[in-house]
XYZ file of C-alpha atoms in Angstrom:
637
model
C 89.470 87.591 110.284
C 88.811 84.257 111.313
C 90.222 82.636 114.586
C 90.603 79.103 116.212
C 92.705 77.501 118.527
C 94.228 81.025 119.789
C 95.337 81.683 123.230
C 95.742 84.592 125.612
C 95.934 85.764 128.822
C 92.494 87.691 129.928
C 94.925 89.030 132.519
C 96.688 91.339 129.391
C 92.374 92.765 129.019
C 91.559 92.810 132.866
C 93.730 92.954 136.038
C 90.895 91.507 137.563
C 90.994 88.030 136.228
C 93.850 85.277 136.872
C 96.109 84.419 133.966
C 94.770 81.134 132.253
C 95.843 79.807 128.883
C 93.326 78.530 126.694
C 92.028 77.024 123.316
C 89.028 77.229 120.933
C 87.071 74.348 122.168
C 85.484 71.346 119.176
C 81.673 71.807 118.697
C 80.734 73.335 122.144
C 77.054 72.640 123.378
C 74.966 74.669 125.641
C 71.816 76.892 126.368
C 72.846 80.412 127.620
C 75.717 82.154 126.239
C 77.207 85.167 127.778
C 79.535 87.908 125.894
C 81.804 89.827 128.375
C 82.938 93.275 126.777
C 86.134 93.931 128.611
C 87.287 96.954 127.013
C 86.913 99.185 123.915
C 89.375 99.933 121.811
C 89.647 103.765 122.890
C 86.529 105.111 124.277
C 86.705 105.550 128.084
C 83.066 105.693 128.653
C 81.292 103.708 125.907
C 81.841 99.985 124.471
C 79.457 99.050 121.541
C 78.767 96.223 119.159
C 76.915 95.758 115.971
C 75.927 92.567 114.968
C 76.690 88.883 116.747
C 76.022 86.009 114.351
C 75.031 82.802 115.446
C 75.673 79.035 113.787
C 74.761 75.626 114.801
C 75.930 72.247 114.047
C 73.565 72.572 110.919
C 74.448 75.301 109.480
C 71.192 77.262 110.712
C 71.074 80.135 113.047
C 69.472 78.805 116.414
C 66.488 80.590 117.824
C 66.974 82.920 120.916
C 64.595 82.884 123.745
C 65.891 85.871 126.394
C 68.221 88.349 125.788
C 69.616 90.732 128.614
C 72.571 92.802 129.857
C 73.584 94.494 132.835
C 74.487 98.210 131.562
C 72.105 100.333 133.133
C 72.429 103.145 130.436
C 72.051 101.931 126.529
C 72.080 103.170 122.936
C 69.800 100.456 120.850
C 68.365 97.440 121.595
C 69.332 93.831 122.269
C 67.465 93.205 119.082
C 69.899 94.874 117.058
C 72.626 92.815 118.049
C 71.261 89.748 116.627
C 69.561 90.870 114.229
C 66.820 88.904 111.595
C 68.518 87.379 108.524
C 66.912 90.535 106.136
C 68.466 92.848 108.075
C 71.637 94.817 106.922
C 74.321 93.480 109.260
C 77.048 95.994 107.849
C 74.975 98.926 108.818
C 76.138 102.198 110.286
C 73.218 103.920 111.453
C 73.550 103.672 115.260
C 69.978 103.396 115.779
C 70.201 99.794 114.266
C 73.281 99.261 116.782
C 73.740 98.687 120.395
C 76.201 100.499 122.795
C 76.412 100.936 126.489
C 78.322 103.184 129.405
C 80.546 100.608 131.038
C 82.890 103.557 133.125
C 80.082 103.639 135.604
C 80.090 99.820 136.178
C 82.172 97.795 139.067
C 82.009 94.389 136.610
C 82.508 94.371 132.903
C 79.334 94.676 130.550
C 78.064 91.648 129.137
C 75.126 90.254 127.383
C 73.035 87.316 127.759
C 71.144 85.134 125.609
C 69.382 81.561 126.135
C 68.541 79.954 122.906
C 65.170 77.862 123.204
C 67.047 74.865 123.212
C 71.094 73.161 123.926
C 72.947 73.619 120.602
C 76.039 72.856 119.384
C 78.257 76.136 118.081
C 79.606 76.009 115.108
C 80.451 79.485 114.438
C 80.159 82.998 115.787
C 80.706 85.872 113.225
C 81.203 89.511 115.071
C 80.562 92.889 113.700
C 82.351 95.773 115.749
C 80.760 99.030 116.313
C 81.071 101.040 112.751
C 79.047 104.025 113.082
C 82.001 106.376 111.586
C 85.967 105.229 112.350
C 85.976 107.806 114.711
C 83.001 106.290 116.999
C 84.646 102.589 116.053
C 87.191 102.906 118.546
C 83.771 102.524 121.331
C 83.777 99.125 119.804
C 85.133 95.664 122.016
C 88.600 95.326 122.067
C 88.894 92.312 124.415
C 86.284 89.894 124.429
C 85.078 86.992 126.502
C 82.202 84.392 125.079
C 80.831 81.713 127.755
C 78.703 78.776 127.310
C 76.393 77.340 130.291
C 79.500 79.061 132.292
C 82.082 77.727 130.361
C 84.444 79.991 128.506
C 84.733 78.886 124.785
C 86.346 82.308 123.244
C 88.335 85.083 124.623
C 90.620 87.374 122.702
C 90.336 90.623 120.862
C 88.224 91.533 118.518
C 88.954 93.377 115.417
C 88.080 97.353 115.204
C 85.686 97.860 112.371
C 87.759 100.254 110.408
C 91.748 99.622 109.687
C 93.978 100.694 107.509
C 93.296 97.470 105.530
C 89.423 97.997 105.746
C 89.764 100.637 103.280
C 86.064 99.591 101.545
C 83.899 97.540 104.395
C 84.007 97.259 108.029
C 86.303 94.626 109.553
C 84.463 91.540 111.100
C 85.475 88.417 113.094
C 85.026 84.477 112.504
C 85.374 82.186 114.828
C 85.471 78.952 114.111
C 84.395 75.989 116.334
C 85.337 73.247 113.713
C 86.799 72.467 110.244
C 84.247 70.137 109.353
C 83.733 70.563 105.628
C 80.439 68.965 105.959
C 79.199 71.261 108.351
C 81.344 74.684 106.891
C 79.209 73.520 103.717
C 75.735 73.473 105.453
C 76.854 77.086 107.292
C 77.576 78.197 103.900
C 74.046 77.863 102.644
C 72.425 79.983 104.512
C 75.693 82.407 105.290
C 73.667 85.754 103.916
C 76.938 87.438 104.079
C 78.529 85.021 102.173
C 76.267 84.542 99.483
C 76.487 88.503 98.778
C 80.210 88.427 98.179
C 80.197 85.226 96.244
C 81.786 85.607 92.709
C 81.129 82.891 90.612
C 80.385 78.885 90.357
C 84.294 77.832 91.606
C 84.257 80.237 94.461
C 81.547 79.219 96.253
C 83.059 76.580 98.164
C 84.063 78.255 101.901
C 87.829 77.177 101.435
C 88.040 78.510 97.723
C 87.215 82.113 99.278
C 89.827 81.657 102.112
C 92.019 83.056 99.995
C 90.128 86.103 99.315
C 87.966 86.771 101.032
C 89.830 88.209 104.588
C 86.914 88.735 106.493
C 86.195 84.781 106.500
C 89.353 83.368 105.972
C 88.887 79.927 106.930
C 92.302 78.901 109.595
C 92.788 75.185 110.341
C 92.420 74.335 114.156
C 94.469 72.674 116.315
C 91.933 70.971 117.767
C 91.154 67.244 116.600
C 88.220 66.347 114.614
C 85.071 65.414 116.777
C 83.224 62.451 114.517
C 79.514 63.221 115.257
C 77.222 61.422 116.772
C 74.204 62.050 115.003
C 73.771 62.132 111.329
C 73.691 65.711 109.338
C 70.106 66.457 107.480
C 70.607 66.372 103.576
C 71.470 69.907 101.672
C 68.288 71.285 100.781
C 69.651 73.872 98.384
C 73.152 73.023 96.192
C 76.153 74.831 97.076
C 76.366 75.810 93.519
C 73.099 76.850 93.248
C 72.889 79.210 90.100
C 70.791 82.276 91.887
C 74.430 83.047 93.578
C 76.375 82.642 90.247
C 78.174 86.001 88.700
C 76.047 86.303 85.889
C 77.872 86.275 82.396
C 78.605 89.316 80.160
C 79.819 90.292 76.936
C 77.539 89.358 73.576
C 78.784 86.145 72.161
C 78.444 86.873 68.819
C 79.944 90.152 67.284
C 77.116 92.290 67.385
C 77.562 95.913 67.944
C 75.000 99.202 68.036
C 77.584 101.698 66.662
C 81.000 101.182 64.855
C 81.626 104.747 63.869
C 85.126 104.744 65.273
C 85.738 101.980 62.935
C 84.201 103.355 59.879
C 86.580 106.206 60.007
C 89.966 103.485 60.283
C 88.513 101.662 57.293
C 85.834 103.393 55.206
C 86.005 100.486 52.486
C 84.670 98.153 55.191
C 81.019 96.983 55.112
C 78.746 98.848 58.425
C 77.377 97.007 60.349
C 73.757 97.573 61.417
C 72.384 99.285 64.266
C 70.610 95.908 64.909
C 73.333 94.078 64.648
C 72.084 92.092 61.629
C 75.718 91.695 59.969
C 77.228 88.768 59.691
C 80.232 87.788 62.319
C 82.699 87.226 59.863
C 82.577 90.488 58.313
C 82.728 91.940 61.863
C 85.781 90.603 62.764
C 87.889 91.500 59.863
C 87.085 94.982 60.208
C 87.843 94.790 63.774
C 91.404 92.835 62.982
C 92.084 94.975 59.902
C 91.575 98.153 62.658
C 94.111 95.925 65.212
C 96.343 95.531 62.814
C 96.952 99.306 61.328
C 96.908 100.388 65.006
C 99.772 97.999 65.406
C 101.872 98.521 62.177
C 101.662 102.499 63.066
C 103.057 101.706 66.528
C 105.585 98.957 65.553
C 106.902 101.731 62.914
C 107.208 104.645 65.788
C 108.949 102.367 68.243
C 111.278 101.282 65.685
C 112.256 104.972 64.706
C 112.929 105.389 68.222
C 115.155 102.351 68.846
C 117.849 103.847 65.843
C 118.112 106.802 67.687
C 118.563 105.039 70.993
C 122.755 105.137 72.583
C 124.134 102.390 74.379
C 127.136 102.536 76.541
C 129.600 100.147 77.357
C 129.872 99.334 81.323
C 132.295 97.535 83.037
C 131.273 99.368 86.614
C 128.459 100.755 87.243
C 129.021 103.343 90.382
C 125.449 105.025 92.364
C 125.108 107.213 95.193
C 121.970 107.175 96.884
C 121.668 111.567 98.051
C 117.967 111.427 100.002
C 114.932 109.165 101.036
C 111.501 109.928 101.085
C 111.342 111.236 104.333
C 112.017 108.392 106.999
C 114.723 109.455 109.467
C 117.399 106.865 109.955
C 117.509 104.499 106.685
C 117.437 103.934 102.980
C 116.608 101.348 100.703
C 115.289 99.189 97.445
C 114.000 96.494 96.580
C 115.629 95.567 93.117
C 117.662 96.496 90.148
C 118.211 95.093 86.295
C 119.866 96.848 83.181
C 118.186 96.629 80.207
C 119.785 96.070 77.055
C 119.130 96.836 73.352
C 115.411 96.410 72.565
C 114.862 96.091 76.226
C 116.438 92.937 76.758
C 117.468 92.237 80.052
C 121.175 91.697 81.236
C 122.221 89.212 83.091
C 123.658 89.913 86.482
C 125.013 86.124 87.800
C 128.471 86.726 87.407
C 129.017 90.527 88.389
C 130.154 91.331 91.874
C 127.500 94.282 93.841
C 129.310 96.260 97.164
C 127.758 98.511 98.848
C 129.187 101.311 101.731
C 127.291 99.731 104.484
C 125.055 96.487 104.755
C 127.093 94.441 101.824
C 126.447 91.703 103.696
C 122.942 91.833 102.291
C 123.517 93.615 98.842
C 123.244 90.676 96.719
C 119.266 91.059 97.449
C 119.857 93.939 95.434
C 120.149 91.259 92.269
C 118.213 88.329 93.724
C 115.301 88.849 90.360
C 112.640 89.091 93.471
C 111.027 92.799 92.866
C 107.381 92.656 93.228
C 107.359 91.646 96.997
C 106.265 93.035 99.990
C 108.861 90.720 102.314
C 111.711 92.910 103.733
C 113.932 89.066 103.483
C 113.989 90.105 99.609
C 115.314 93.813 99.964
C 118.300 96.152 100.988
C 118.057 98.557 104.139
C 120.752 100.290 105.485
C 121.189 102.901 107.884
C 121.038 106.488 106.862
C 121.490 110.488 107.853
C 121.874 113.190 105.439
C 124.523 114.830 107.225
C 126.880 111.457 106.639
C 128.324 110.899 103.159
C 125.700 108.996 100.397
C 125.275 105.779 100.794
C 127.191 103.670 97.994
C 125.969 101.252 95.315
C 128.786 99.719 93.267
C 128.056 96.722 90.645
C 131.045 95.300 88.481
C 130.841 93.091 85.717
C 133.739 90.757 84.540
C 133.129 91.668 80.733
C 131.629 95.173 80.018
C 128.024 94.879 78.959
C 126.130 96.972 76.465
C 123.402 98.665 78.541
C 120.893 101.585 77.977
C 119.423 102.327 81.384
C 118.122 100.544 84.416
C 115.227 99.142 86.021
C 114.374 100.579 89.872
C 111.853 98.971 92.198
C 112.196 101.262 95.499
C 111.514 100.397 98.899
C 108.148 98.777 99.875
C 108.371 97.003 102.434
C 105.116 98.537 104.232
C 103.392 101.748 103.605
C 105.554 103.192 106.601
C 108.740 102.109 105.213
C 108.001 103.089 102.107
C 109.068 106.494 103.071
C 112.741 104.843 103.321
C 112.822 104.521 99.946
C 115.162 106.253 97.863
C 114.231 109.515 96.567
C 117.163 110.674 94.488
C 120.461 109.608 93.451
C 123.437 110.421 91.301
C 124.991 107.972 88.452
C 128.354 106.902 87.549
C 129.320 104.740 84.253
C 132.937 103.627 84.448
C 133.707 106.350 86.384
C 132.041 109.449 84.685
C 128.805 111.058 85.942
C 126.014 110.904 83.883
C 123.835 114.174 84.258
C 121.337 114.054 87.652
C 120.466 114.010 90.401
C 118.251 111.286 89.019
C 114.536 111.635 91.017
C 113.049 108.224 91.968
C 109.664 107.670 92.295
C 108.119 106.093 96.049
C 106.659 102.977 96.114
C 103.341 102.596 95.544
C 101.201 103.169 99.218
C 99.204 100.486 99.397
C 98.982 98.093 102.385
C 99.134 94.165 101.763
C 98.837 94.240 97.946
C 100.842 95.283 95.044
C 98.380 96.371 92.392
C 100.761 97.004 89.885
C 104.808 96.886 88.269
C 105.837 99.706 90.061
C 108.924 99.824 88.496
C 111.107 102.888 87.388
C 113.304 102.258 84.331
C 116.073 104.928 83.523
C 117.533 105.725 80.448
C 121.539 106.518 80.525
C 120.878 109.194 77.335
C 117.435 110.653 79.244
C 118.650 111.200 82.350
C 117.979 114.735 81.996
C 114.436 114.293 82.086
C 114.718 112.413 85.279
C 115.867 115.703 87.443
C 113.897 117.882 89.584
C 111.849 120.068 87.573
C 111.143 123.859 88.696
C 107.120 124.652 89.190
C 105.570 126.091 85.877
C 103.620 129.478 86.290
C 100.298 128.206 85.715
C 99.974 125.622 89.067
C 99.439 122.629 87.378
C 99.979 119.599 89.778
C 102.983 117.793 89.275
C 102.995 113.938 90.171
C 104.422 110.716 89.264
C 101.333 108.618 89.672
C 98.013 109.153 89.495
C 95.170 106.442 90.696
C 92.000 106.613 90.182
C 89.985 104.105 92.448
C 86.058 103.177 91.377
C 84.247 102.824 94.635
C 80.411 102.027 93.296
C 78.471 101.490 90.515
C 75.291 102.949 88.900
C 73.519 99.979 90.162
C 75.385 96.435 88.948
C 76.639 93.929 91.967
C 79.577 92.029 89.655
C 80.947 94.301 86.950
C 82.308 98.163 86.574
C 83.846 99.670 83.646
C 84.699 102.790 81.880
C 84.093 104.071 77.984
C 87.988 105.794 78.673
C 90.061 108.369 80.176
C 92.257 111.911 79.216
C 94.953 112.692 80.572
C 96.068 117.088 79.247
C 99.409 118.377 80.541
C 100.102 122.229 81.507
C 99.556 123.295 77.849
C 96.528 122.031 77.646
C 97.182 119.225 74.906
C 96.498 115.558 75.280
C 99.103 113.258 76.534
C 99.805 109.987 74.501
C 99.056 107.046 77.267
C 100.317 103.921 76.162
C 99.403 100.136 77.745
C 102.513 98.523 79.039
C 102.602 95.649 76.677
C 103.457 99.260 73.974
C 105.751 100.664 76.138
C 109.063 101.356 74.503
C 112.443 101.686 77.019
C 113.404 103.862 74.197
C 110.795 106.989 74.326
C 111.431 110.162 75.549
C 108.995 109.276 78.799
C 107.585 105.883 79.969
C 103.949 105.848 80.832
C 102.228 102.951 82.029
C 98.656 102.151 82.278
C 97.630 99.641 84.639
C 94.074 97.899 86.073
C 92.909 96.039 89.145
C 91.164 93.842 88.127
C 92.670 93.913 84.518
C 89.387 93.247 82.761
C 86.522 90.499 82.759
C 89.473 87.820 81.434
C 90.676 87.153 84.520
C 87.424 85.287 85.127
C 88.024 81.572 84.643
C 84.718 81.206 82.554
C 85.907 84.174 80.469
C 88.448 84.363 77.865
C 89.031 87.473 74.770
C 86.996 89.692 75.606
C 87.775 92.693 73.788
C 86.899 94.546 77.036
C 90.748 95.037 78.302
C 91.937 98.025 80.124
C 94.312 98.970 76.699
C 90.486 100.868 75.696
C 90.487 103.270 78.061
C 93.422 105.329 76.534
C 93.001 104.080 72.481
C 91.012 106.921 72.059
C 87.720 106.214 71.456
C 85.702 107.950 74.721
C 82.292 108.659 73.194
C 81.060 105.413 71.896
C 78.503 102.585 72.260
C 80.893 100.268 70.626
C 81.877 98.098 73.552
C 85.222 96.648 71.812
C 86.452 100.043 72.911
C 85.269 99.996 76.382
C 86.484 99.089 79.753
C 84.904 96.236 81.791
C 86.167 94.617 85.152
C 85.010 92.216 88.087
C 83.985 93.550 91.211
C 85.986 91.805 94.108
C 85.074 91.353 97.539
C 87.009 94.246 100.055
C 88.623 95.490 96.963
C 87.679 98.355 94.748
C 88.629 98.733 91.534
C 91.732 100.857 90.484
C 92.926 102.529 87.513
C 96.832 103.459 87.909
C 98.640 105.794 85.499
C 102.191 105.873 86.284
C 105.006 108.038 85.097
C 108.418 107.180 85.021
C 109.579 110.990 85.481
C 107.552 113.626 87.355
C 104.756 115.379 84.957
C 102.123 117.697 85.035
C 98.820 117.271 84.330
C 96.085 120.110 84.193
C 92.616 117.936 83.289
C 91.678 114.448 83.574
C 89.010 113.248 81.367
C 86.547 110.393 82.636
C 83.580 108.863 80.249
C 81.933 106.250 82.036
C 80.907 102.946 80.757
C 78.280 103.040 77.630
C 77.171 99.750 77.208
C 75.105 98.716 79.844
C 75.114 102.243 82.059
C 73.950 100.610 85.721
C 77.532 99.136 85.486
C 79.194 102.280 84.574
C 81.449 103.986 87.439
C 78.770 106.301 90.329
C 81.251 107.258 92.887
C 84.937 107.648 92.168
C 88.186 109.429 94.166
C 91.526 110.040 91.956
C 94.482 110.053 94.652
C 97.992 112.141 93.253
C 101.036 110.225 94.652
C 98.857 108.728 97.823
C 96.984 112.021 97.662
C 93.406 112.330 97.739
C 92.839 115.295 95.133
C 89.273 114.624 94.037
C 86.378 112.448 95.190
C 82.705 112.802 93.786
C 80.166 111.186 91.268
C 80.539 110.795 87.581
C 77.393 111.460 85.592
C 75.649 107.967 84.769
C 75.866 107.649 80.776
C 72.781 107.120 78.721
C 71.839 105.630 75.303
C 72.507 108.611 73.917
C 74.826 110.390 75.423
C 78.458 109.174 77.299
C 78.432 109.859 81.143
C 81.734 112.344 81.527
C 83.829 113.799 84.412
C 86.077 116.501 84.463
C 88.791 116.958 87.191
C 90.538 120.096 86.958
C 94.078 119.905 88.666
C 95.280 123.450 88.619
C 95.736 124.990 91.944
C 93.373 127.553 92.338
């Protein structure tokens, strides 16, 4: 989190202090800086810090001279708080931090330094206390920062683990100018940067504002200070290649093992183990395998679609029964009917009431699903002792329709609970069987990972009712993530060779990649990726390593055109989503990790059941002869 030109009160963190407003001074210079701790965020006896990063008009990190405090009882030395540019400034070991008992103190704790000479600050990065998030709430809540006894910062100070911070510890920027000049010189020798670089046309600082939340870069208020004295020349290029994501995938169609492919197409040529075949060959036995796979599916979908009903609607009637669980409202986000062959119908000249808040209904319609902005969606009150809340849409002309698209409540991973949870159906006045059982929004704070959308079909609404518990305890779910936390040993990529997915009996269950996904089958599965695969890469482009290979059945392979391979992204792990469109059970889950190059295949890895952490652990590291595999059993025990 980055700050500049912020004000507050110091009288909100201490009685003791008058009320003052203030702002982020330009380019302060001075000798001795002093940090005042005010408070913690909810320890009443210790305050801590980790790391305090220093930055000077050059970009470099000044050198200190003294360092001292006044707590009389410490954890850690001053030396750990500014630490030496090799040192891990992300750590959690608290004998590498620095804490101190501030409840026996008449004047807040604070620490001094005097650098050997006057500098001018460009930045100060801060790393909160992180030894667990339960010790993280002894880190500083309200801060002060002082230069030669003049205050240049005060405000609070992130805790190191949020709800947000799911992957790495929070930390705070504050910025002392906007300088691009100077924010390039910083840059350079910004070790913490330069780890979570991704590629050549990230590297500039406001490229990674957008993603990179622990430095977002925030324009000040304050005017631009033209300096004095001229900047040294860059000694090392911003685009230096030892900070480039290096490139993957072979270039040429060269493969160790195309066994899976031999059994598609036996009258195609092998290719070698070394890979001496030609390219050509290579890809028409690759195409001539895309394009049975595609024929066979094309074929099955089409079967389905003559056996699909459509009805007629003039109105379209819904009563929304129950929420997820939040105690005074209901809501969505977004509806559309789909028409024959999934086509979608147009809504701009029907007329959408509802029993309470019509005034904002037409939201309902607006085509604005995949947001997380409450402006775009429908909330009304609710109690389940009142009668259901009402959803009526009428169309001038009746329109041929076979279900409808639902995108719930998602507001925030609270409201998601007011979401609804189940409804009942009307078509021109006649119910259609139910209560139809919705599926929650996705939990996820800040970020929508995937189309969470739930599409109902008018002649499958059965399916879409409560189902009773089979006898042998298999867990029964409507999505199930699995989130890649680490690696065998790779800094940029992770993938997987593929995952299984067995219901209650045992037998496999046919995944399908959204771009297959019929609105006519019997259930709707979608697979879906964060990051999708190495193509979202600007310097990448068809790579056969998409996330469709994880479920097209080919697990136990060294052929990486059936393999799974994805970015890593700063703060953001990688996720795997498999979402069902009606509640299903799953005994087993299936994971072979990544073949190819096995330091990039999956280490650690949690699998989370409708929010619900089920399973977290390691999966075996693959080898070059043999494919790394996991096996989650769901069944209650």
């Amino acid at each position: 989190m980055a700050k500049m030109g912020m004000k507050m009160n110091i009288s909100e963190s201490n009685g003791s202090e008058e009320a003052s407003d203030f702002s982020i001074p330009e380019l302060p210079e001075g000798q001795v800086l002093r940090f005042v701790l005010y408070t913690s965020w909810d320890d009443p006896h210790f305050i801590g810090i980790n790391t305090i990063e220093l930055f000077n008009v050059f970009g470099e990190q000044p050198e200190i001279n003294q360092m001292k405090t006044n707590a009389k009882i410490t954890q850690g030395s001053l030396d750990n708080v500014f630490k030496s540019r090799d040192a891990d400034l992300s750590t959690n070991d608290p004998g590498k931090m620095w804490s101190a008992r501030y409840d026996d103190l008449f004047e807040p704790v604070y620490i001094e330094i005097c650098l050997e000479k006057k500098e001018s600050i460009a930045m100060i990065r801060i790393w909160n206390y992180n030894k667990s998030r339960v010790h993280a709430l002894c880190g500083v809540h309200d801060l002060r920062i002082d230069l030669d006894s003049r205050m240049i910062f005060q405000g609070e100070i992130s805790c190191a683990f949020t709800f947000d911070s799911k992957e790495e510890p929070m930390v705070d920027t504050i910025l002392f100018t906007t300088d691009e000049t100077i924010l390039e010189l910083i840059a350079e020798n910004d070790k913490c940067l330069r780890t979570h670089e991704m590629m050549r046309s990230a590297l500039d600082l406001h490229q990674l504002a957008d993603e990179l939340s622990g430095f977002l870069i925030i324009k000040a208020r304050a005017s631009y200070v033209q300096m004095e004295s001229s900047l040294p020349v860059s000694r090392t290029s911003i685009t230096s290649t030892d900070a480039i994501r290096p490139s993957t995938g072979d270039r040429k169609s060269q493969y160790h093992s195309l066994t899976c492919l031999a059994d598609c197409d036996r009258d195609q040529q092998t290719i070698d183990r070394d890979g001496s075949n030609n390219e050509s060959s290579s890809s028409s036995t690759i195409n001539s395998f895309k394009r049975t796979n595609q024929e066979e599916t094309i074929s099955e979908n089409d079967s389905i679609r003559d056996d699909a009903a459509f009805l007629s609607i003039k109105v379209f009637h819904m009563e929304l029964l129950e929420n997820w669980g939040a105690p005074d409202c209901i809501g969505l986000t977004g509806l559309q009917f789909f028409g024959p062959q999934g086509t979608i119908c147009s809504h701009l000249n029907c007329n959408i009431t509802t029993s309470t808040a019509a005034h904002i209904s037409r939201r309902l319609l607006n085509g604005k699903n995949l947001t997380r902005s409450r402006e775009d969606m429908w909330l009304t009150p609710f109690s389940r002792y009142s009668p259901p809340v009402r959803v009526t849409i009428t169309f001038p002309e009746p329109i041929i329709a076979s279900g409808i698209c639902v995108w719930n409540y998602n507001a925030s991973p609270e409201m998601s609970y007011a979401g609804v949870r189940s409804m009942q159906l009307y078509v021109n006045g006649k119910t259609l069987p139910g209560p139809i059982l919705l599926r929650k929004a996705p939990d996820v704070a800040g970020f929508i990972y995937f189309d969470y959308v739930q599409d109902i079909i008018f002649n499958k609404c059965i399916l879409y009712r409560p189902v009773s518990r089979p006898e042998n305890d298999c867990i029964l779910a409507f999505t199930y993530q699995l989130q890649l936390h680490s690696t065998w040993g790779d800094e940029y990529y992770i993938g997987l060779n593929g995952i299984e997915f067995y219901d209650h009996h045992e037998e496999l269950i046919k995944l399908l990649p959204q771009s297959l996904l019929s609105f006519y089958q019997e259930l709707t599965i979608n697979l879906a990726a964060f990051p999708e695969s190495v193509n979202i890469l600007p310097n990448v482009s068809n790579d056969q390593r998409t996330s469709d290979k994880l479920i097209d059945g080919y697990n136990d392979t060294e052929n990486p055109s059936h393999m799974w391979l994805t970015p890593i992204l700063p703060n953001r792990c990688a996720r795997v989503f498999v979402i069902f469109d009606a509640p299903t059970y799953v005994s087993r889950i299936n994971v072979y990790n990544y073949r190819k190059t096995s330091w990039r295949g999956v280490r650690l890895i949690s699998i989370s059941i409708d929010d619900l952490i089920v399973y977290s652990g390691e999966v075996p590291q693959s080898t070059p002869e043999k494919t790394g595999l996991l096996t989650v059993s769901l069944r209650e025990e």
